[in-house]
JSON list of C-alpha atoms and ligand atoms in Angstrom, two decimals:
[
{"chain": "A", "resi": 825, "resn": "MET", "atom": "CA", "xyz": [0.00, 0.00, 0.00]},
{"chain": "A", "resi": 826, "resn": "SER", "atom": "CA", "xyz": [1.23, 3.50, -0.84]},
{"chain": "A", "resi": 827, "resn": "LYS", "atom": "CA", "xyz": [2.14, 5.67, 2.13]},
{"chain": "A", "resi": 828, "resn": "PHE", "atom": "CA", "xyz": [1.69, 9.43, 2.49]},
{"chain": "A", "resi": 829, "resn": "PHE", "atom": "CA", "xyz": [4.55, 11.81, 3.26]},
{"chain": "A", "resi": 830, "resn": "ALA", "atom": "CA", "xyz": [4.54, 15.59, 3.61]},
{"chain": "A", "resi": 831, "resn": "LEU", "atom": "CA", "xyz": [7.41, 17.77, 2.43]},
{"chain": "A", "resi": 832, "resn": "ILE", "atom": "CA", "xyz": [7.66, 21.46, 3.31]},
{"chain": "A", "resi": 833, "resn": "PRO", "atom": "CA", "xyz": [10.12, 23.55, 1.29]},
{"chain": "A", "resi": 834, "resn": "ALA", "atom": "CA", "xyz": [11.17, 26.20, 3.82]},
{"chain": "A", "resi": 835, "resn": "ALA", "atom": "CA", "xyz": [14.39, 27.54, 2.37]},
{"chain": "A", "resi": 836, "resn": "GLY", "atom": "CA", "xyz": [13.02, 30.84, 1.04]},
{"chain": "A", "resi": 837, "resn": "SER", "atom": "CA", "xyz": [13.98, 34.25, 2.38]},
{"chain": "A", "resi": 838, "resn": "GLY", "atom": "CA", "xyz": [10.48, 35.76, 2.20]},
{"chain": "A", "resi": 839, "resn": "SER", "atom": "CA", "xyz": [11.87, 39.05, 0.85]},
{"chain": "A", "resi": 840, "resn": "ARG", "atom": "CA", "xyz": [8.38, 40.46, 0.08]},
{"chain": "A", "resi": 841, "resn": "MET", "atom": "CA", "xyz": [7.68, 40.55, 3.84]},
{"chain": "A", "resi": 842, "resn": "GLY", "atom": "CA", "xyz": [10.44, 43.14, 4.21]},
{"chain": "A", "resi": 843, "resn": "ASN", "atom": "CA", "xyz": [11.83, 41.42, 7.32]},
{"chain": "A", "resi": 844, "resn": "GLU", "atom": "CA", "xyz": [15.32, 40.15, 8.17]},
{"chain": "A", "resi": 845, "resn": "LEU", "atom": "CA", "xyz": [13.89, 37.00, 9.72]},
{"chain": "A", "resi": 846, "resn": "PRO", "atom": "CA", "xyz": [12.84, 34.41, 7.08]},
{"chain": "A", "resi": 847, "resn": "LYS", "atom": "CA", "xyz": [9.06, 34.39, 6.69]},
{"chain": "A", "resi": 848, "resn": "GLN", "atom": "CA", "xyz": [8.53, 30.94, 8.20]},
{"chain": "A", "resi": 849, "resn": "TYR", "atom": "CA", "xyz": [9.87, 32.12, 11.57]},
{"chain": "A", "resi": 850, "resn": "LEU", "atom": "CA", "xyz": [7.80, 35.30, 11.90]},
{"chain": "A", "resi": 851, "resn": "SER", "atom": "CA", "xyz": [5.68, 35.24, 15.03]},
{"chain": "A", "resi": 852, "resn": "LEU", "atom": "CA", "xyz": [2.10, 34.15, 14.42]},
{"chain": "A", "resi": 853, "resn": "ALA", "atom": "CA", "xyz": [-0.38, 33.30, 17.20]},
{"chain": "A", "resi": 854, "resn": "ASN", "atom": "CA", "xyz": [2.52, 32.95, 19.67]},
{"chain": "A", "resi": 855, "resn": "GLN", "atom": "CA", "xyz": [4.51, 30.54, 17.51]},
{"chain": "A", "resi": 856, "resn": "PRO", "atom": "CA", "xyz": [6.86, 30.79, 14.52]},
{"chain": "A", "resi": 857, "resn": "MET", "atom": "CA", "xyz": [4.67, 30.66, 11.40]},
{"chain": "A", "resi": 858, "resn": "ILE", "atom": "CA", "xyz": [5.89, 27.25, 10.26]},
{"chain": "A", "resi": 859, "resn": "TYR", "atom": "CA", "xyz": [4.69, 25.67, 13.53]},
{"chain": "A", "resi": 860, "resn": "HIS", "atom": "CA", "xyz": [1.03, 25.80, 12.49]},
{"chain": "A", "resi": 861, "resn": "ALA", "atom": "CA", "xyz": [1.32, 23.87, 9.21]},
{"chain": "A", "resi": 862, "resn": "LEU", "atom": "CA", "xyz": [3.70, 21.41, 10.87]},
{"chain": "A", "resi": 863, "resn": "LYS", "atom": "CA", "xyz": [1.13, 20.76, 13.58]},
{"chain": "A", "resi": 864, "resn": "THR", "atom": "CA", "xyz": [-1.68, 20.12, 11.09]},
{"chain": "A", "resi": 865, "resn": "LEU", "atom": "CA", "xyz": [0.49, 17.79, 8.99]},
{"chain": "A", "resi": 866, "resn": "CYS", "atom": "CA", "xyz": [2.01, 15.90, 11.95]},
{"chain": "A", "resi": 867, "resn": "GLN", "atom": "CA", "xyz": [-1.33, 15.31, 13.66]},
{"chain": "A", "resi": 868, "resn": "THR", "atom": "CA", "xyz": [-2.94, 13.83, 10.54]},
{"chain": "A", "resi": 869, "resn": "PRO", "atom": "CA", "xyz": [-2.93, 10.04, 11.03]},
{"chain": "A", "resi": 870, "resn": "GLU", "atom": "CA", "xyz": [-2.53, 9.19, 7.30]},
{"chain": "A", "resi": 871, "resn": "ILE", "atom": "CA", "xyz": [0.76, 11.09, 7.06]},
{"chain": "A", "resi": 872, "resn": "ALA", "atom": "CA", "xyz": [3.68, 8.81, 7.95]},
{"chain": "A", "resi": 873, "resn": "ARG", "atom": "CA", "xyz": [6.49, 11.38, 8.16]},
{"chain": "A", "resi": 874, "resn": "VAL", "atom": "CA", "xyz": [6.94, 15.10, 7.53]},
{"chain": "A", "resi": 875, "resn": "PHE", "atom": "CA", "xyz": [10.13, 16.36, 5.84]},
{"chain": "A", "resi": 876, "resn": "ILE", "atom": "CA", "xyz": [11.10, 19.99, 6.22]},
{"chain": "A", "resi": 877, "resn": "VAL", "atom": "CA", "xyz": [13.71, 21.36, 3.81]},
{"chain": "A", "resi": 878, "resn": "LEU", "atom": "CA", "xyz": [15.75, 24.23, 5.26]},
{"chain": "A", "resi": 879, "resn": "ALA", "atom": "CA", "xyz": [18.44, 26.40, 3.68]},
{"chain": "A", "resi": 880, "resn": "PRO", "atom": "CA", "xyz": [21.92, 25.06, 4.49]},
{"chain": "A", "resi": 881, "resn": "SER", "atom": "CA", "xyz": [22.63, 28.50, 6.01]},
{"chain": "A", "resi": 882, "resn": "ASP", "atom": "CA", "xyz": [19.54, 28.45, 8.27]},
{"chain": "A", "resi": 883, "resn": "HIS", "atom": "CA", "xyz": [20.49, 29.60, 11.79]},
{"chain": "A", "resi": 884, "resn": "ASP", "atom": "CA", "xyz": [16.98, 30.10, 13.13]},
{"chain": "A", "resi": 885, "resn": "TRP", "atom": "CA", "xyz": [15.44, 26.62, 13.21]},
{"chain": "A", "resi": 886, "resn": "HIS", "atom": "CA", "xyz": [17.35, 25.60, 16.35]},
{"chain": "A", "resi": 887, "resn": "GLN", "atom": "CA", "xyz": [16.14, 28.65, 18.29]},
{"chain": "A", "resi": 888, "resn": "TYR", "atom": "CA", "xyz": [12.79, 26.92, 18.80]},
{"chain": "A", "resi": 889, "resn": "ASP", "atom": "CA", "xyz": [11.54, 23.78, 20.50]},
{"chain": "A", "resi": 890, "resn": "TRP", "atom": "CA", "xyz": [10.16, 21.29, 17.96]},
{"chain": "A", "resi": 891, "resn": "SER", "atom": "CA", "xyz": [10.11, 18.28, 20.29]},
{"chain": "A", "resi": 892, "resn": "GLU", "atom": "CA", "xyz": [6.32, 17.83, 20.08]},
{"chain": "A", "resi": 893, "resn": "PHE", "atom": "CA", "xyz": [6.77, 16.79, 16.42]},
{"chain": "A", "resi": 894, "resn": "ALA", "atom": "CA", "xyz": [9.73, 14.45, 17.05]},
{"chain": "A", "resi": 895, "resn": "GLU", "atom": "CA", "xyz": [7.80, 11.29, 16.16]},
{"chain": "A", "resi": 896, "resn": "LYS", "atom": "CA", "xyz": [7.16, 12.35, 12.55]},
{"chain": "A", "resi": 897, "resn": "LEU", "atom": "CA", "xyz": [9.44, 15.27, 11.70]},
{"chain": "A", "resi": 898, "resn": "ILE", "atom": "CA", "xyz": [12.65, 14.86, 9.67]},
{"chain": "A", "resi": 899, "resn": "VAL", "atom": "CA", "xyz": [14.77, 17.99, 9.13]},
{"chain": "A", "resi": 900, "resn": "LEU", "atom": "CA", "xyz": [16.76, 18.22, 5.88]},
{"chain": "A", "resi": 901, "resn": "ASN", "atom": "CA", "xyz": [19.32, 21.02, 5.40]},
{"chain": "A", "resi": 902, "resn": "CYS", "atom": "CA", "xyz": [19.39, 20.82, 1.60]},
{"chain": "A", "resi": 903, "resn": "GLY", "atom": "CA", "xyz": [17.36, 23.81, 0.36]},
{"chain": "A", "resi": 904, "resn": "GLY", "atom": "CA", "xyz": [18.23, 25.15, -3.11]},
{"chain": "A", "resi": 905, "resn": "ALA", "atom": "CA", "xyz": [18.15, 28.44, -5.01]},
{"chain": "A", "resi": 906, "resn": "THR", "atom": "CA", "xyz": [14.47, 28.04, -6.03]},
{"chain": "A", "resi": 907, "resn": "ARG", "atom": "CA", "xyz": [11.40, 26.40, -4.52]},
{"chain": "A", "resi": 908, "resn": "ALA", "atom": "CA", "xyz": [11.52, 23.64, -7.16]},
{"chain": "A", "resi": 909, "resn": "GLU", "atom": "CA", "xyz": [15.17, 22.97, -6.36]},
{"chain": "A", "resi": 910, "resn": "SER", "atom": "CA", "xyz": [14.43, 22.80, -2.64]},
{"chain": "A", "resi": 911, "resn": "VAL", "atom": "CA", "xyz": [11.63, 20.28, -3.24]},
{"chain": "A", "resi": 912, "resn": "LEU", "atom": "CA", "xyz": [13.76, 18.16, -5.58]},
{"chain": "A", "resi": 913, "resn": "ASN", "atom": "CA", "xyz": [16.77, 18.20, -3.20]},
{"chain": "A", "resi": 914, "resn": "GLY", "atom": "CA", "xyz": [14.42, 17.18, -0.39]},
{"chain": "A", "resi": 915, "resn": "LEU", "atom": "CA", "xyz": [13.04, 14.29, -2.46]},
{"chain": "A", "resi": 916, "resn": "VAL", "atom": "CA", "xyz": [16.53, 12.99, -3.25]},
{"chain": "A", "resi": 917, "resn": "VAL", "atom": "CA", "xyz": [17.65, 13.09, 0.40]},
{"chain": "A", "resi": 918, "resn": "ALA", "atom": "CA", "xyz": [14.32, 11.64, 1.59]},
{"chain": "A", "resi": 919, "resn": "GLN", "atom": "CA", "xyz": [14.81, 8.60, -0.62]},
{"chain": "A", "resi": 920, "resn": "GLY", "atom": "CA", "xyz": [18.32, 8.24, 0.78]},
{"chain": "A", "resi": 921, "resn": "GLU", "atom": "CA", "xyz": [16.65, 7.80, 4.20]},
{"chain": "A", "resi": 922, "resn": "CYS", "atom": "CA", "xyz": [15.18, 4.60, 2.67]},
{"chain": "A", "resi": 923, "resn": "ILE", "atom": "CA", "xyz": [11.65, 5.17, 3.89]},
{"chain": "A", "resi": 924, "resn": "VAL", "atom": "CA", "xyz": [10.00, 6.50, 0.72]},
{"chain": "A", "resi": 925, "resn": "ASP", "atom": "CA", "xyz": [9.03, 4.24, -2.21]},
{"chain": "A", "resi": 926, "resn": "ALA", "atom": "CA", "xyz": [8.46, 5.24, -5.84]},
{"chain": "A", "resi": 927, "resn": "ASN", "atom": "CA", "xyz": [4.67, 4.91, -5.53]},
{"chain": "A", "resi": 928, "resn": "ASP", "atom": "CA", "xyz": [4.30, 6.70, -2.20]},
{"chain": "A", "resi": 929, "resn": "TRP", "atom": "CA", "xyz": [2.44, 10.00, -2.17]},
{"chain": "A", "resi": 930, "resn": "ILE", "atom": "CA", "xyz": [4.32, 13.22, -1.42]},
{"chain": "A", "resi": 931, "resn": "LEU", "atom": "CA", "xyz": [2.25, 16.19, -0.24]},
{"chain": "A", "resi": 932, "resn": "VAL", "atom": "CA", "xyz": [4.30, 19.34, -0.86]},
{"chain": "A", "resi": 933, "resn": "HIS", "atom": "CA", "xyz": [3.13, 22.23, 1.33]},
{"chain": "A", "resi": 934, "resn": "ASP", "atom": "CA", "xyz": [4.40, 25.82, 1.47]},
{"chain": "A", "resi": 935, "resn": "ALA", "atom": "CA", "xyz": [5.76, 26.99, 4.81]},
{"chain": "A", "resi": 936, "resn": "ALA", "atom": "CA", "xyz": [3.86, 30.22, 4.18]},
{"chain": "A", "resi": 937, "resn": "ARG", "atom": "CA", "xyz": [0.38, 28.64, 4.33]},
{"chain": "A", "resi": 938, "resn": "PRO", "atom": "CA", "xyz": [-0.10, 28.34, 8.10]},
{"chain": "A", "resi": 939, "resn": "CYS", "atom": "CA", "xyz": [-3.91, 28.13, 8.00]},
{"chain": "A", "resi": 940, "resn": "LEU", "atom": "CA", "xyz": [-4.20, 24.75, 6.27]},
{"chain": "A", "resi": 941, "resn": "SER", "atom": "CA", "xyz": [-6.95, 22.88, 8.13]},
{"chain": "A", "resi": 942, "resn": "SER", "atom": "CA", "xyz": [-7.15, 19.18, 8.94]},
{"chain": "A", "resi": 943, "resn": "SER", "atom": "CA", "xyz": [-10.41, 18.91, 7.04]},
{"chain": "A", "resi": 944, "resn": "GLN", "atom": "CA", "xyz": [-8.89, 20.35, 3.83]},
{"chain": "A", "resi": 945, "resn": "LEU", "atom": "CA", "xyz": [-5.96, 17.99, 4.18]},
{"chain": "A", "resi": 946, "resn": "GLU", "atom": "CA", "xyz": [-8.23, 14.97, 4.69]},
{"chain": "A", "resi": 947, "resn": "LYS", "atom": "CA", "xyz": [-10.32, 16.05, 1.68]},
{"chain": "A", "resi": 948, "resn": "LEU", "atom": "CA", "xyz": [-7.22, 16.24, -0.53]},
{"chain": "A", "resi": 949, "resn": "ILE", "atom": "CA", "xyz": [-6.02, 12.80, 0.57]},
{"chain": "A", "resi": 950, "resn": "ASN", "atom": "CA", "xyz": [-9.45, 11.18, 0.19]},
{"chain": "A", "resi": 951, "resn": "GLU", "atom": "CA", "xyz": [-10.12, 12.64, -3.27]},
{"chain": "A", "resi": 952, "resn": "LEU", "atom": "CA", "xyz": [-6.71, 11.76, -4.70]},
{"chain": "A", "resi": 953, "resn": "ALA", "atom": "CA", "xyz": [-5.63, 8.54, -3.00]},
{"chain": "A", "resi": 954, "resn": "ASP", "atom": "CA", "xyz": [-6.82, 6.46, -5.99]},
{"chain": "A", "resi": 955, "resn": "ASP", "atom": "CA", "xyz": [-6.00, 9.03, -8.67]},
{"chain": "A", "resi": 956, "resn": "GLU", "atom": "CA", "xyz": [-3.70, 8.19, -11.57]},
{"chain": "A", "resi": 957, "resn": "VAL", "atom": "CA", "xyz": [-1.96, 11.58, -11.60]},
{"chain": "A", "resi": 958, "resn": "GLY", "atom": "CA", "xyz": [-2.49, 13.43, -8.31]},
{"chain": "A", "resi": 959, "resn": "GLY", "atom": "CA", "xyz": [-3.48, 17.04, -7.77]},
{"chain": "A", "resi": 960, "resn": "LEU", "atom": "CA", "xyz": [-3.73, 19.99, -5.47]},
{"chain": "A", "resi": 961, "resn": "LEU", "atom": "CA", "xyz": [-5.96, 22.17, -3.32]},
{"chain": "A", "resi": 962, "resn": "ALA", "atom": "CA", "xyz": [-7.25, 25.18, -5.24]},
{"chain": "A", "resi": 963, "resn": "ILE", "atom": "CA", "xyz": [-10.08, 27.73, -5.27]},
{"chain": "A", "resi": 964, "resn": "PRO", "atom": "CA", "xyz": [-12.04, 29.12, -8.22]},
{"chain": "A", "resi": 965, "resn": "VAL", "atom": "CA", "xyz": [-11.07, 32.73, -8.99]},
{"chain": "A", "resi": 966, "resn": "ALA", "atom": "CA", "xyz": [-13.70, 35.10, -7.56]},
{"chain": "A", "resi": 967, "resn": "ASP", "atom": "CA", "xyz": [-12.44, 38.52, -8.68]},
{"chain": "A", "resi": 968, "resn": "THR", "atom": "CA", "xyz": [-12.54, 40.05, -12.15]},
{"chain": "A", "resi": 969, "resn": "LEU", "atom": "CA", "xyz": [-9.07, 39.75, -13.65]},
{"chain": "A", "resi": 970, "resn": "LYS", "atom": "CA", "xyz": [-7.28, 42.58, -15.47]},
{"chain": "A", "resi": 971, "resn": "ARG", "atom": "CA", "xyz": [-4.10, 42.28, -17.52]},
{"chain": "A", "resi": 972, "resn": "SER", "atom": "CA", "xyz": [-2.03, 45.50, -17.42]},
{"chain": "A", "resi": 973, "resn": "ASN", "atom": "CA", "xyz": [0.62, 47.09, -19.56]},
{"chain": "A", "resi": 974, "resn": "ALA", "atom": "CA", "xyz": [3.88, 48.39, -18.05]},
{"chain": "A", "resi": 975, "resn": "ASP", "atom": "CA", "xyz": [2.14, 51.70, -17.05]},
{"chain": "A", "resi": 976, "resn": "THR", "atom": "CA", "xyz": [-0.47, 49.91, -14.91]},
{"chain": "A", "resi": 977, "resn": "ARG", "atom": "CA", "xyz": [-3.15, 50.67, -17.52]},
{"chain": "A", "resi": 978, "resn": "ILE", "atom": "CA", "xyz": [-5.63, 47.91, -18.33]},
{"chain": "A", "resi": 979, "resn": "GLN", "atom": "CA", "xyz": [-4.77, 46.15, -21.53]},
{"chain": "A", "resi": 980, "resn": "GLN", "atom": "CA", "xyz": [-7.45, 43.51, -21.30]},
{"chain": "A", "resi": 981, "resn": "THR", "atom": "CA", "xyz": [-10.04, 41.94, -19.01]},
{"chain": "A", "resi": 982, "resn": "GLU", "atom": "CA", "xyz": [-9.46, 38.21, -18.73]},
{"chain": "A", "resi": 983, "resn": "SER", "atom": "CA", "xyz": [-12.28, 35.72, -18.46]},
{"chain": "A", "resi": 984, "resn": "ARG", "atom": "CA", "xyz": [-12.29, 34.02, -15.06]},
{"chain": "A", "resi": 985, "resn": "GLU", "atom": "CA", "xyz": [-14.30, 31.06, -16.32]},
{"chain": "A", "resi": 986, "resn": "ASN", "atom": "CA", "xyz": [-12.57, 27.81, -15.29]},
{"chain": "A", "resi": 987, "resn": "LEU", "atom": "CA", "xyz": [-9.72, 29.75, -13.67]},
{"chain": "A", "resi": 988, "resn": "TRP", "atom": "CA", "xyz": [-8.45, 28.54, -10.29]},
{"chain": "A", "resi": 989, "resn": "GLN", "atom": "CA", "xyz": [-5.92, 29.77, -7.77]},
{"chain": "A", "resi": 990, "resn": "ALA", "atom": "CA", "xyz": [-3.45, 27.01, -6.96]},
{"chain": "A", "resi": 991, "resn": "GLN", "atom": "CA", "xyz": [-2.74, 26.33, -3.29]},
{"chain": "A", "resi": 992, "resn": "THR", "atom": "CA", "xyz": [-0.80, 23.65, -1.47]},
{"chain": "A", "resi": 993, "resn": "PRO", "atom": "CA", "xyz": [-0.53, 20.83, -0.49]},
{"chain": "A", "resi": 994, "resn": "GLN", "atom": "CA", "xyz": [0.12, 19.51, -3.98]},
{"chain": "A", "resi": 995, "resn": "MET", "atom": "CA", "xyz": [0.06, 15.73, -3.95]},
{"chain": "A", "resi": 996, "resn": "PHE", "atom": "CA", "xyz": [1.93, 13.51, -6.41]},
{"chain": "A", "resi": 997, "resn": "ARG", "atom": "CA", "xyz": [3.61, 10.13, -6.31]},
{"chain": "A", "resi": 998, "resn": "TYR", "atom": "CA", "xyz": [7.32, 10.21, -5.49]},
{"chain": "A", "resi": 999, "resn": "GLU", "atom": "CA", "xyz": [8.57, 8.92, -8.83]},
{"chain": "A", "resi": 1000, "resn": "LEU", "atom": "CA", "xyz": [6.36, 11.17, -10.96]},
{"chain": "A", "resi": 1001, "resn": "LEU", "atom": "CA", "xyz": [7.16, 14.29, -8.93]},
{"chain": "A", "resi": 1002, "resn": "SER", "atom": "CA", "xyz": [10.92, 13.64, -9.02]},
{"chain": "A", "resi": 1003, "resn": "LYS", "atom": "CA", "xyz": [10.82, 13.11, -12.78]},
{"chain": "A", "resi": 1004, "resn": "ALA", "atom": "CA", "xyz": [8.68, 16.22, -13.32]},
{"chain": "A", "resi": 1005, "resn": "LEU", "atom": "CA", "xyz": [10.88, 18.51, -11.22]},
{"chain": "A", "resi": 1006, "resn": "THR", "atom": "CA", "xyz": [14.06, 17.20, -12.84]},
{"chain": "A", "resi": 1007, "resn": "ASN", "atom": "CA", "xyz": [12.76, 18.23, -16.25]},
{"chain": "A", "resi": 1008, "resn": "THR", "atom": "CA", "xyz": [11.55, 21.78, -15.61]},
{"chain": "A", "resi": 1009, "resn": "ILE", "atom": "CA", "xyz": [12.83, 25.27, -15.02]},
{"chain": "A", "resi": 1010, "resn": "ASN", "atom": "CA", "xyz": [11.05, 28.50, -14.04]},
{"chain": "A", "resi": 1011, "resn": "ILE", "atom": "CA", "xyz": [8.04, 26.95, -12.36]},
{"chain": "A", "resi": 1012, "resn": "THR", "atom": "CA", "xyz": [6.38, 28.21, -9.18]},
{"chain": "A", "resi": 1013, "resn": "ASP", "atom": "CA", "xyz": [4.53, 25.08, -8.15]},
{"chain": "A", "resi": 1014, "resn": "ASP", "atom": "CA", "xyz": [4.78, 21.30, -8.43]},
{"chain": "A", "resi": 1015, "resn": "ALA", "atom": "CA", "xyz": [1.65, 20.89, -10.54]},
{"chain": "A", "resi": 1016, "resn": "SER", "atom": "CA", "xyz": [3.18, 22.95, -13.38]},
{"chain": "A", "resi": 1017, "resn": "ALA", "atom": "CA", "xyz": [6.09, 20.54, -13.51]},
{"chain": "A", "resi": 1018, "resn": "VAL", "atom": "CA", "xyz": [3.66, 17.61, -13.79]},
{"chain": "A", "resi": 1019, "resn": "GLU", "atom": "CA", "xyz": [1.62, 19.48, -16.43]},
{"chain": "A", "resi": 1020, "resn": "ALA", "atom": "CA", "xyz": [4.81, 19.90, -18.48]},
{"chain": "A", "resi": 1021, "resn": "LEU", "atom": "CA", "xyz": [4.86, 16.09, -18.78]},
{"chain": "A", "resi": 1022, "resn": "GLY", "atom": "CA", "xyz": [1.49, 16.30, -20.55]},
{"chain": "A", "resi": 1023, "resn": "LEU", "atom": "CA", "xyz": [-0.54, 15.18, -17.52]},
{"chain": "A", "resi": 1024, "resn": "GLN", "atom": "CA", "xyz": [-3.60, 16.85, -15.98]},
{"chain": "A", "resi": 1025, "resn": "PRO", "atom": "CA", "xyz": [-3.48, 17.14, -12.18]},
{"chain": "A", "resi": 1026, "resn": "LYS", "atom": "CA", "xyz": [-6.87, 17.28, -10.41]},
{"chain": "A", "resi": 1027, "resn": "LEU", "atom": "CA", "xyz": [-8.09, 20.45, -8.71]},
{"chain": "A", "resi": 1028, "resn": "VAL", "atom": "CA", "xyz": [-9.57, 19.74, -5.27]},
{"chain": "A", "resi": 1029, "resn": "HIS", "atom": "CA", "xyz": [-11.91, 22.53, -4.12]},
{"chain": "A", "resi": 1030, "resn": "SER", "atom": "CA", "xyz": [-10.38, 24.28, -1.10]},
{"chain": "A", "resi": 1031, "resn": "ASP", "atom": "CA", "xyz": [-11.22, 27.53, 0.71]},
{"chain": "A", "resi": 1032, "resn": "ALA", "atom": "CA", "xyz": [-9.72, 30.99, 1.07]},
{"chain": "A", "resi": 1033, "resn": "TYR", "atom": "CA", "xyz": [-8.45, 30.33, 4.62]},
{"chain": "A", "resi": 1034, "resn": "ASN", "atom": "CA", "xyz": [-5.52, 28.39, 3.17]},
{"chain": "A", "resi": 1035, "resn": "PHE", "atom": "CA", "xyz": [-4.00, 31.54, 1.67]},
{"chain": "A", "resi": 1036, "resn": "LYS", "atom": "CA", "xyz": [-0.28, 32.26, 1.32]},
{"chain": "A", "resi": 1037, "resn": "VAL", "atom": "CA", "xyz": [1.17, 34.78, 3.75]},
{"chain": "A", "resi": 1038, "resn": "THR", "atom": "CA", "xyz": [3.13, 37.05, 1.41]},
{"chain": "A", "resi": 1039, "resn": "TYR", "atom": "CA", "xyz": [2.87, 40.69, 2.56]},
{"chain": "A", "resi": 1040, "resn": "PRO", "atom": "CA", "xyz": [3.12, 42.13, 6.12]},
{"chain": "A", "resi": 1041, "resn": "GLN", "atom": "CA", "xyz": [-0.66, 42.72, 6.40]},
{"chain": "A", "resi": 1042, "resn": "ASP", "atom": "CA", "xyz": [-1.33, 39.02, 5.70]},
{"chain": "A", "resi": 1043, "resn": "LEU", "atom": "CA", "xyz": [0.03, 38.15, 9.15]},
{"chain": "A", "resi": 1044, "resn": "ALA", "atom": "CA", "xyz": [-2.87, 39.83, 10.97]},
{"chain": "A", "resi": 1045, "resn": "LEU", "atom": "CA", "xyz": [-5.40, 37.94, 8.85]},
{"chain": "A", "resi": 1046, "resn": "ALA", "atom": "CA", "xyz": [-3.68, 34.59, 9.44]},
{"chain": "A", "resi": 1047, "resn": "GLU", "atom": "CA", "xyz": [-3.58, 35.33, 13.17]},
{"chain": "A", "resi": 1048, "resn": "LEU", "atom": "CA", "xyz": [-7.33, 36.00, 13.24]},
{"chain": "A", "resi": 1049, "resn": "ILE", "atom": "CA", "xyz": [-8.07, 32.73, 11.42]},
{"chain": "A", "resi": 1050, "resn": "LEU", "atom": "CA", "xyz": [-5.85, 30.66, 13.71]},
{"chain": "A", "resi": 1051, "resn": "LYS", "atom": "CA", "xyz": [-7.14, 32.25, 16.92]},
{"chain": "A", "resi": 1052, "resn": "HIS", "atom": "CA", "xyz": [-10.73, 31.78, 15.82]},
{"chain": "A", "resi": 1053, "resn": "ARG", "atom": "CA", "xyz": [-10.05, 28.12, 14.97]},
{"chain": "A", "resi": 1054, "resn": "ASN", "atom": "CA", "xyz": [-8.21, 27.46, 18.24]},
{"chain": "A", "resi": 1055, "resn": "ALA", "atom": "CA", "xyz": [-11.08, 28.99, 20.22]},
{"chain": "A", "resi": 1056, "resn": "GLN", "atom": "CA", "xyz": [-13.65, 26.60, 18.68]},
{"chain": "B", "resi": 446, "resn": "C5P", "atom": "O1", "xyz": [8.52, 32.77, -2.01]},
{"chain": "B", "resi": 446, "resn": "C5P", "atom": "P1", "xyz": [7.29, 31.91, -1.97]},
{"chain": "B", "resi": 446, "resn": "C5P", "atom": "O2", "xyz": [6.31, 32.38, -0.94]},
{"chain": "B", "resi": 446, "resn": "C5P", "atom": "O3", "xyz": [6.69, 31.64, -3.29]},
{"chain": "B", "resi": 446, "resn": "C5P", "atom": "O4", "xyz": [7.83, 30.50, -1.43]},
{"chain": "B", "resi": 446, "resn": "C5P", "atom": "C1", "xyz": [6.99, 29.36, -1.37]},
{"chain": "B", "resi": 446, "resn": "C5P", "atom": "C2", "xyz": [7.66, 28.28, -0.52]},
{"chain": "B", "resi": 446, "resn": "C5P", "atom": "O5", "xyz": [8.87, 27.85, -1.14]},
{"chain": "B", "resi": 446, "resn": "C5P", "atom": "C3", "xyz": [8.03, 28.78, 0.89]},
{"chain": "B", "resi": 446, "resn": "C5P", "atom": "O6", "xyz": [7.72, 27.76, 1.80]},
{"chain": "B", "resi": 446, "resn": "C5P", "atom": "C4", "xyz": [9.54, 29.00, 0.77]},
{"chain": "B", "resi": 446, "resn": "C5P", "atom": "O7", "xyz": [10.24, 28.86, 2.00]},
{"chain": "B", "resi": 446, "resn": "C5P", "atom": "C5", "xyz": [9.93, 27.90, -0.20]},
{"chain": "B", "resi": 446, "resn": "C5P", "atom": "N1", "xyz": [11.20, 28.15, -0.91]},
{"chain": "B", "resi": 446, "resn": "C5P", "atom": "C6", "xyz": [12.25, 27.25, -0.77]},
{"chain": "B", "resi": 446, "resn": "C5P", "atom": "N2", "xyz": [13.45, 27.47, -1.41]},
{"chain": "B", "resi": 446, "resn": "C5P", "atom": "C7", "xyz": [13.65, 28.58, -2.14]},
{"chain": "B", "resi": 446, "resn": "C5P", "atom": "C8", "xyz": [12.57, 29.52, -2.31]},
{"chain": "B", "resi": 446, "resn": "C5P", "atom": "C9", "xyz": [11.35, 29.27, -1.68]},
{"chain": "B", "resi": 446, "resn": "C5P", "atom": "O8", "xyz": [12.12, 26.24, -0.08]},
{"chain": "B", "resi": 446, "resn": "C5P", "atom": "N3", "xyz": [14.83, 28.79, -2.70]}
]
């Protein structure tokens, strides 16, 4: 039977946050941001182990206590120059640990999506466990989309029909994901690498709570969501 593993690429600098501290360590609901996604992934029974890929130069990880995740968490210091490189390096080292097989599922999740809920994660796993290709959490685009020219003038209004915003986790089998990431450059998510092989990953309907913390004001929103959820 195929097993499920999570892999979090967390080797980015988060430059758009305008902070010295890498984004994943910014304080959020009394914890470093990465804590929240780690907790959701580690407490999900289907997930066998959780790999986190850090930059080789990361000096912040050891400032915190991660002992509550010790049973499942494996720390890899092999982050690369891009997200795709970090994921691929993580996959290579993970296989070296001899616990991941070619057909096992890898759920790649951004460190910057702290509000992933257990129910979204369970939905993704349940909808894709028997899928040929794999897929990802995503939400249909709600806003009207404008394409601009270099002067921020509208060039064109784009149709939003059948347009989705990709989220993470993105879930693919180990062998397929490794092959896909080896063959691509300039991609910003795992699904695009799989698409480049001519395959069609499945979109699993998610919700807006699982947004990516990118700009400073996003932190306050994520904090509200997490506090509200923890109070329930
Ligand atoms: O920068 P962005 O928010 O798109 O990054 C998405 C995810 O990819 C984050 O979790 C970030 O830490 C990770 N990343 C990485 N290695 C890089 C760049 C980004 O692991 N070189």
